[in-house]
GROMACS .gro file of C-alpha atoms in nm:
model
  290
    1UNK     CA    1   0.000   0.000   0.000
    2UNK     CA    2   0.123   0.344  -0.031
    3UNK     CA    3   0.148   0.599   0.221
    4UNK     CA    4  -0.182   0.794   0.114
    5UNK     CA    5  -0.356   0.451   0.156
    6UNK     CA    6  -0.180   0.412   0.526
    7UNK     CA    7  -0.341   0.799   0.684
    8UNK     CA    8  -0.568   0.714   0.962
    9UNK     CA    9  -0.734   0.977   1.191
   10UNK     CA   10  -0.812   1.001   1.548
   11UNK     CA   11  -1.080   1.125   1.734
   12UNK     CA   12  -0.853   1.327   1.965
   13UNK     CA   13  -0.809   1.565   1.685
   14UNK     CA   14  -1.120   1.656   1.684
   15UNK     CA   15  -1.130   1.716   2.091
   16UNK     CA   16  -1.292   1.409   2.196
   17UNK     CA   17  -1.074   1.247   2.506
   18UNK     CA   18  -1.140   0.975   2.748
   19UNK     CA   19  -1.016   1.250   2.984
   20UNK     CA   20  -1.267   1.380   3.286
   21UNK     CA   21  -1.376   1.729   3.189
   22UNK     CA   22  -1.116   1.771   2.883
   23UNK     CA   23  -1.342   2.008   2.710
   24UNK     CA   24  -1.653   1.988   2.433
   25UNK     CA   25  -1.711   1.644   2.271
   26UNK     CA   26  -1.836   1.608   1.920
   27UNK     CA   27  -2.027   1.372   1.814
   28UNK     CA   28  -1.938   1.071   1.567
   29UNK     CA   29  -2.143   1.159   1.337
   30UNK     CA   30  -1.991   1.484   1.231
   31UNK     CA   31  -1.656   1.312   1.353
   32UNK     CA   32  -1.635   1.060   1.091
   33UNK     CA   33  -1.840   1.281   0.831
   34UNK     CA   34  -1.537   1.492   0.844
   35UNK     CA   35  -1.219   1.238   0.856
   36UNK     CA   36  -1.412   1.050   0.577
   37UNK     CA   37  -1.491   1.422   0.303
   38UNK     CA   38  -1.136   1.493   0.404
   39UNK     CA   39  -0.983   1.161   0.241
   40UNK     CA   40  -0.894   1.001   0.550
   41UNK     CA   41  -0.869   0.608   0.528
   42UNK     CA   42  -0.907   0.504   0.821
   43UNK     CA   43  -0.909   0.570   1.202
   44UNK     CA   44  -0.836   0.443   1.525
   45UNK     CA   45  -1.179   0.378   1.758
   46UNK     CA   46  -1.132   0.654   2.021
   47UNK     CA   47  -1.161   0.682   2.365
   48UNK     CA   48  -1.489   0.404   2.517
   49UNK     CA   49  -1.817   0.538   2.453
   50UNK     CA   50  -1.761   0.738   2.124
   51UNK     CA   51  -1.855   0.463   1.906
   52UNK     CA   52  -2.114   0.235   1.973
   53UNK     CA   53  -2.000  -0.038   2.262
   54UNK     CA   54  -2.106  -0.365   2.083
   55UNK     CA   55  -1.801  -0.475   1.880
   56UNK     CA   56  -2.005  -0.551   1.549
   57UNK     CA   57  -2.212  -0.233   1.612
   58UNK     CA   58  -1.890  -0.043   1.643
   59UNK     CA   59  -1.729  -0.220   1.288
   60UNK     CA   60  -2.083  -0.119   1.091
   61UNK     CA   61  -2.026   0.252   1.129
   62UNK     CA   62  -1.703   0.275   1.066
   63UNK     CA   63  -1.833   0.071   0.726
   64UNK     CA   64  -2.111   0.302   0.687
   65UNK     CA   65  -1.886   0.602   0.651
   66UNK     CA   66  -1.629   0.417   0.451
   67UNK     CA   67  -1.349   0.440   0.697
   68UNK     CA   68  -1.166   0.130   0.798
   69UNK     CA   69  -1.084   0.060   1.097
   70UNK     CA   70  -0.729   0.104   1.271
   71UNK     CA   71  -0.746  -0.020   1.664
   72UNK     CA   72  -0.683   0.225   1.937
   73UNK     CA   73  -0.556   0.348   2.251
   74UNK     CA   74  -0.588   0.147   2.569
   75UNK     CA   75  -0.454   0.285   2.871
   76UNK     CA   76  -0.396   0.042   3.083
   77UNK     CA   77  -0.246  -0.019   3.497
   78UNK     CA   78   0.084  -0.208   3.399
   79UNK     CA   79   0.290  -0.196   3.680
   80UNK     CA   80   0.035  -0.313   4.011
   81UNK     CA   81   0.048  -0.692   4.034
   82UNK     CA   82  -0.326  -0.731   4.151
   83UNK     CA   83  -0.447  -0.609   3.786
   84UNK     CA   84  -0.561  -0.847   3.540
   85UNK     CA   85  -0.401  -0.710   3.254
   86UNK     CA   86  -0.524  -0.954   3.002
   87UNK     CA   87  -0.882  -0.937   3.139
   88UNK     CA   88  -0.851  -0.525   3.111
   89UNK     CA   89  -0.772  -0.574   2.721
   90UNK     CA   90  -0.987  -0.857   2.620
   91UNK     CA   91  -1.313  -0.617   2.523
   92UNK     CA   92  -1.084  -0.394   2.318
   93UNK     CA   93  -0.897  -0.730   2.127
   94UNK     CA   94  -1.273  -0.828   2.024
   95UNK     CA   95  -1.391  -0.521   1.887
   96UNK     CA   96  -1.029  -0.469   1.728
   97UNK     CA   97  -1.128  -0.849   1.551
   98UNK     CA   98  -1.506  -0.792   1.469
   99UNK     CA   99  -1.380  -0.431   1.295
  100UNK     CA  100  -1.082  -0.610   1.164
  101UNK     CA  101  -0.821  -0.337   1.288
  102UNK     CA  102  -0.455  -0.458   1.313
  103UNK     CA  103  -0.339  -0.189   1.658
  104UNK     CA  104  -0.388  -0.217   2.000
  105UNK     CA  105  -0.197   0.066   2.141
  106UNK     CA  106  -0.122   0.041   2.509
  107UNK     CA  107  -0.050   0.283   2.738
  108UNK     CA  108   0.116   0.258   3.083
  109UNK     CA  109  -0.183   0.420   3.285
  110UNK     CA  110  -0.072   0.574   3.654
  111UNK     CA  111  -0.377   0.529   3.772
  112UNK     CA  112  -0.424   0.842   3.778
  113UNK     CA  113  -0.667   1.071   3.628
  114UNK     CA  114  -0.545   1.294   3.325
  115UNK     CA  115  -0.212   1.351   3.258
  116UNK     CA  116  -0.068   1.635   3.431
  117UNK     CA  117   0.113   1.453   3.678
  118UNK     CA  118   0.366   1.150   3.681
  119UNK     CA  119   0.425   0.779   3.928
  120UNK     CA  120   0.751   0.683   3.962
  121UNK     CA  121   0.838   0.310   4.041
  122UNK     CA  122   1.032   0.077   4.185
  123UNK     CA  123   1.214  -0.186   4.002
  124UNK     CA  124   0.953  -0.481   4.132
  125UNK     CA  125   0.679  -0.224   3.961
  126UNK     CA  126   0.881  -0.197   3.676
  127UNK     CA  127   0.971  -0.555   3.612
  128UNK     CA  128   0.583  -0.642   3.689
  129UNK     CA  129   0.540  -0.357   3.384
  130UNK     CA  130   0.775  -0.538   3.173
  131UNK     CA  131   0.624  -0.841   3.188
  132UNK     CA  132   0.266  -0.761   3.141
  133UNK     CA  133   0.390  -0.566   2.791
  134UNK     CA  134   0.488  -0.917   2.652
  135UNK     CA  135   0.202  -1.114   2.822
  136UNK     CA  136  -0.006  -0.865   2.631
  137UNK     CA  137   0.147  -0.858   2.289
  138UNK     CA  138   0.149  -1.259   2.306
  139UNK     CA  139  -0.237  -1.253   2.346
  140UNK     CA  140  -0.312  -0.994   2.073
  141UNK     CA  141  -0.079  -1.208   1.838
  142UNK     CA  142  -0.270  -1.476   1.903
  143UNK     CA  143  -0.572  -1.310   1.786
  144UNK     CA  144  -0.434  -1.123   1.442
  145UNK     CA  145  -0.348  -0.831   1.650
  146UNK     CA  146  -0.011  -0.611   1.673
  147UNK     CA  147   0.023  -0.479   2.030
  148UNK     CA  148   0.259  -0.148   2.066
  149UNK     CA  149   0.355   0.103   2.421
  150UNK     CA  150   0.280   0.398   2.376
  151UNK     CA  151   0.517   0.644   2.529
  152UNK     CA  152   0.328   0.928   2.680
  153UNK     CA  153   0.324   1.258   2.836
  154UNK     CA  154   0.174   1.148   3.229
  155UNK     CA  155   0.163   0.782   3.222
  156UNK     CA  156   0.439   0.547   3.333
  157UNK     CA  157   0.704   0.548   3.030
  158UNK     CA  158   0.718   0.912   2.940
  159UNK     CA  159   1.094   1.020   2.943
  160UNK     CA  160   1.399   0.863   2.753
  161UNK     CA  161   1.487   0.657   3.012
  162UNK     CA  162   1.132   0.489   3.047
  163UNK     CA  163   1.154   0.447   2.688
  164UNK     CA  164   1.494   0.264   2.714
  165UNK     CA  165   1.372   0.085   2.979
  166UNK     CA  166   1.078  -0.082   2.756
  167UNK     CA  167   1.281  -0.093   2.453
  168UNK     CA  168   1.584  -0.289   2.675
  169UNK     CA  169   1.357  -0.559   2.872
  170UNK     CA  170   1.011  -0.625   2.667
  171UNK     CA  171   0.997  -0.727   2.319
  172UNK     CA  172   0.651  -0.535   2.290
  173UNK     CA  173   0.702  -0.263   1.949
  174UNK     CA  174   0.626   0.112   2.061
  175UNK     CA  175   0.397   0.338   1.903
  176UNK     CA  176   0.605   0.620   1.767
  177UNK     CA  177   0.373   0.919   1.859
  178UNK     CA  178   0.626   1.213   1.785
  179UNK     CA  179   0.421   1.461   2.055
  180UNK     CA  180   0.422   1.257   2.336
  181UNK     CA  181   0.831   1.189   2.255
  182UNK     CA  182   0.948   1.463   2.214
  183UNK     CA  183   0.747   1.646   2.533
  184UNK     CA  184   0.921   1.374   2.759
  185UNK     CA  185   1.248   1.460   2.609
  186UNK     CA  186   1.310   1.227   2.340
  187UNK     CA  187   1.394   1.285   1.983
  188UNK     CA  188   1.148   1.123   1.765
  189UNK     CA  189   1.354   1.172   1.452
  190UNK     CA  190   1.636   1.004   1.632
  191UNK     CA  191   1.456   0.729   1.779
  192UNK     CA  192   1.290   0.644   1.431
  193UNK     CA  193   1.648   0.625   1.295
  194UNK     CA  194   1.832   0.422   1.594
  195UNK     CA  195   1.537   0.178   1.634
  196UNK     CA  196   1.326   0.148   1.285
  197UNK     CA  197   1.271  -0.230   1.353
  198UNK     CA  198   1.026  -0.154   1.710
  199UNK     CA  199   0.841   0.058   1.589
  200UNK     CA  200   0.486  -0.053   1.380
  201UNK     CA  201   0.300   0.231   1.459
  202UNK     CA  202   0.326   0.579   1.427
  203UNK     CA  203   0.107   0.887   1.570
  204UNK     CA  204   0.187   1.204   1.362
  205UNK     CA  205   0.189   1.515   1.588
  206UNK     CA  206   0.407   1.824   1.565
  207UNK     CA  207   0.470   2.057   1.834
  208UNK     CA  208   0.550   2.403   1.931
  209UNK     CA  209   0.852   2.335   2.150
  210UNK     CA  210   0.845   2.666   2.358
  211UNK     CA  211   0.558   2.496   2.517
  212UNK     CA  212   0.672   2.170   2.504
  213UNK     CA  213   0.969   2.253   2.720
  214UNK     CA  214   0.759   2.412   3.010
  215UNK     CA  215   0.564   2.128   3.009
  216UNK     CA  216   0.909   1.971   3.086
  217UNK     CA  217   1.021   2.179   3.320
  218UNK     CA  218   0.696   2.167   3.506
  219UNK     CA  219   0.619   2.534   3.437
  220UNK     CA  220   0.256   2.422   3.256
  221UNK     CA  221   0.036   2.098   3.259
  222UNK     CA  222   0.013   1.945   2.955
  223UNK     CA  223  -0.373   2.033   2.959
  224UNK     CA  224  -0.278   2.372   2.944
  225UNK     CA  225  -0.017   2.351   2.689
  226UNK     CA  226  -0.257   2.148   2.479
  227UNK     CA  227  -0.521   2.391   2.516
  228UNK     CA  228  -0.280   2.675   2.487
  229UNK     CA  229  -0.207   2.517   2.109
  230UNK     CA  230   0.080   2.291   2.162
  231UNK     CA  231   0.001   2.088   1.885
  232UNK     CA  232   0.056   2.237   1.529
  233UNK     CA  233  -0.049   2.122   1.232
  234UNK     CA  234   0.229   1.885   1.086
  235UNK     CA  235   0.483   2.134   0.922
  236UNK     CA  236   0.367   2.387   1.138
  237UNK     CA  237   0.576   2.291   1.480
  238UNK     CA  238   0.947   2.219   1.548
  239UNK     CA  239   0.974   1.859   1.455
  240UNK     CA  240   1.087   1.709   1.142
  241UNK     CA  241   0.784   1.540   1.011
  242UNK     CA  242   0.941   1.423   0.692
  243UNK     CA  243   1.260   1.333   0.787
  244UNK     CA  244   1.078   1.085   1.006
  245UNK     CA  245   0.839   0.950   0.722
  246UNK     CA  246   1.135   0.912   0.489
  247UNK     CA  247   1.364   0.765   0.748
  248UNK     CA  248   1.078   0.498   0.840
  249UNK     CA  249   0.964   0.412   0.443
  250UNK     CA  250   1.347   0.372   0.418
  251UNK     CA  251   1.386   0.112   0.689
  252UNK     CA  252   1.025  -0.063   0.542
  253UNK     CA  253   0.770   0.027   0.763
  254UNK     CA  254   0.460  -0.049   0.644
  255UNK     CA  255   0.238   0.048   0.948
  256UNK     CA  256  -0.028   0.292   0.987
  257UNK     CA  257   0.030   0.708   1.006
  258UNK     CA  258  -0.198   0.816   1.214
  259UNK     CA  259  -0.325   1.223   1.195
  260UNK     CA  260  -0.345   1.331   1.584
  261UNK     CA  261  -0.346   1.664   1.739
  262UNK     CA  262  -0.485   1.622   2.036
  263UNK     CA  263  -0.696   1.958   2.074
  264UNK     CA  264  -0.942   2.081   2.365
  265UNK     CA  265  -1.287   2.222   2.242
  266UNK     CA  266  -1.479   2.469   2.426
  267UNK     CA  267  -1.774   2.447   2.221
  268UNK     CA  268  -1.904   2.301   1.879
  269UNK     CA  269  -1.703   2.412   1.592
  270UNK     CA  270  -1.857   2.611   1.326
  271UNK     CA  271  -1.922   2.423   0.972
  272UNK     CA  272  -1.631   2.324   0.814
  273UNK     CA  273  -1.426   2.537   1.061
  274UNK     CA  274  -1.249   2.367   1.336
  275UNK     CA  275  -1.018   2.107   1.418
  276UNK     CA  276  -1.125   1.969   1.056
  277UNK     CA  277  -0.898   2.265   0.898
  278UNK     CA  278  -0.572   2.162   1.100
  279UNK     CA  279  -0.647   1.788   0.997
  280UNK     CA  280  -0.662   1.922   0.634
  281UNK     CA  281  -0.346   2.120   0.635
  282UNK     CA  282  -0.169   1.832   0.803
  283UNK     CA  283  -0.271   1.568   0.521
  284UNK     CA  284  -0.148   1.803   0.272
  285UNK     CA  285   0.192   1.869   0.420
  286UNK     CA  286   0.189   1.502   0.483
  287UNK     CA  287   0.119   1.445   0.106
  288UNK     CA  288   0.409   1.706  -0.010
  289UNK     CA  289   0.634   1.509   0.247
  290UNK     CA  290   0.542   1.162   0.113
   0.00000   0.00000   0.00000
């Protein structure tokens, strides 16, 4: 397939989160109205609740609006020993089969709610973490499903080091989400190029990095940066969108690009105005780049 055929939205670009309070949610209808009159292919399912829950319910919209369907994001409690991590993804590994998406993308949930503040663990936490990544990407194998970890801004594996960590002692591929990286201090164009072969899916986000770094230095939540505009549409921020495209097709990646700026509504968009015109001018940088 070419790249045009592997663009996949997110519903987090158009401001609907599985966060408490995170600001005015759309609804799916004018969600996947939009990704589909804007060429997208595909998307991933967003956060529980936004499409219907039944599994084959959830697969017939997505058909109904032409979009395919990609998987999602999962946060889930890695690191605490009494959580039944393979129970916690089942219900998303049998809607990812009845929709016939390929991505379950994990994240190492805190516990906590949102993502403005951060756990650190010991190394029993962190080997129970560890482990639960590859009991987790055995299972989804075992159903036609590609399992990745999500780095990511408030959850367990957020900076360099947590992302060496995973990288080091799990076998579980990440999620390349070029936001979340480079807010916790990694270089996303870097890691594409050290580590091509772990990565098999790819969130495309670019950043304004004056707010990026006070997120780092804890000057601003990352709610507020987000809703002060963190996110930029791609070619619009400070990271190298391209370079990282180029450097993946290089290496043979033949995963998903997924279109996410995560972006906090405070009230319904006008028509055809909104996050719908960032998504735009992202696929059309994205289409110069390719």
């Amino acid at each position: 397939m070419t790249i045009a055929d592997r663009i996949a939205g997110a519903p987090i670009s158009w401001g609907v989160c599985e966060v408490p309070g995170w600001g005015h949610q759309m609804a799916p209808d004018r969600v996947l109205t939009e990704m589909r009159d804007v060429g997208l292919a595909a998307t991933e399912f967003g956060p529980d609740g936004f499409l219907p829950d039944a599994p084959a319910d959830k697969a017939d919209l997505l058909r109904q609006f032409g979009l395919r369907a990609v998987g999602g994001f999962v946060p889930v409690v890695l690191h605490d020993p009494a959580v039944d991590v393979l129970a916690a993804v089942a219900p998303a590994l049998t809607a990812f089969t009845a929709a016939a998406a390929s991505t379950l993308v994990l994240a190492a949930d805190s516990g906590a709610t949102g993502y403005d503040g951060r756990v650190e663990l010991d190394e029993k936490a962190w080997r129970t973490l560890l482990d639960n990544l590859d009991r987790i990407a055995e299972a989804a194998a075992g159903r036609g499903v590609t399992a990745t970890l999500h780095p990511h801004v408030g959850t367990i594996v957020e900076r360099r080091a947590d992302v060496d960590r995973v990288l080091d002692g799990s076998r579980i591929p990440l999620c390349l989400d070029t936001g979340h990286l480079l807010i916790g201090g990694t270089d996303p164009v870097a890691l594409a190029a050290a580590a091509p072969e772990r990565i098999a899916h790819t969130h495309l986000k670019d950043v304004d990095d004056a707010l990026a770094a006070r997120v780092r230095a804890g000057e601003l939540t990352y709610t507020d940066a987000v809703r002060a505009g963190m996110y930029r549409p791609l070619g619009q921020g400070d990271i190298d969108i391209a370079a990282i495209v180029r450097g993946l097709e290089s290496a043979g990646y033949t995963g998903w690009y997924v279109m996410e700026q995560d972006a906090i509504l405070t009230a319904e968009p006008p028509a055809d105005g909104g996050p719908v015109a960032d998504v735009r001018a992202s696929l059309a940088f994205l289409g110069g780049a390719a």
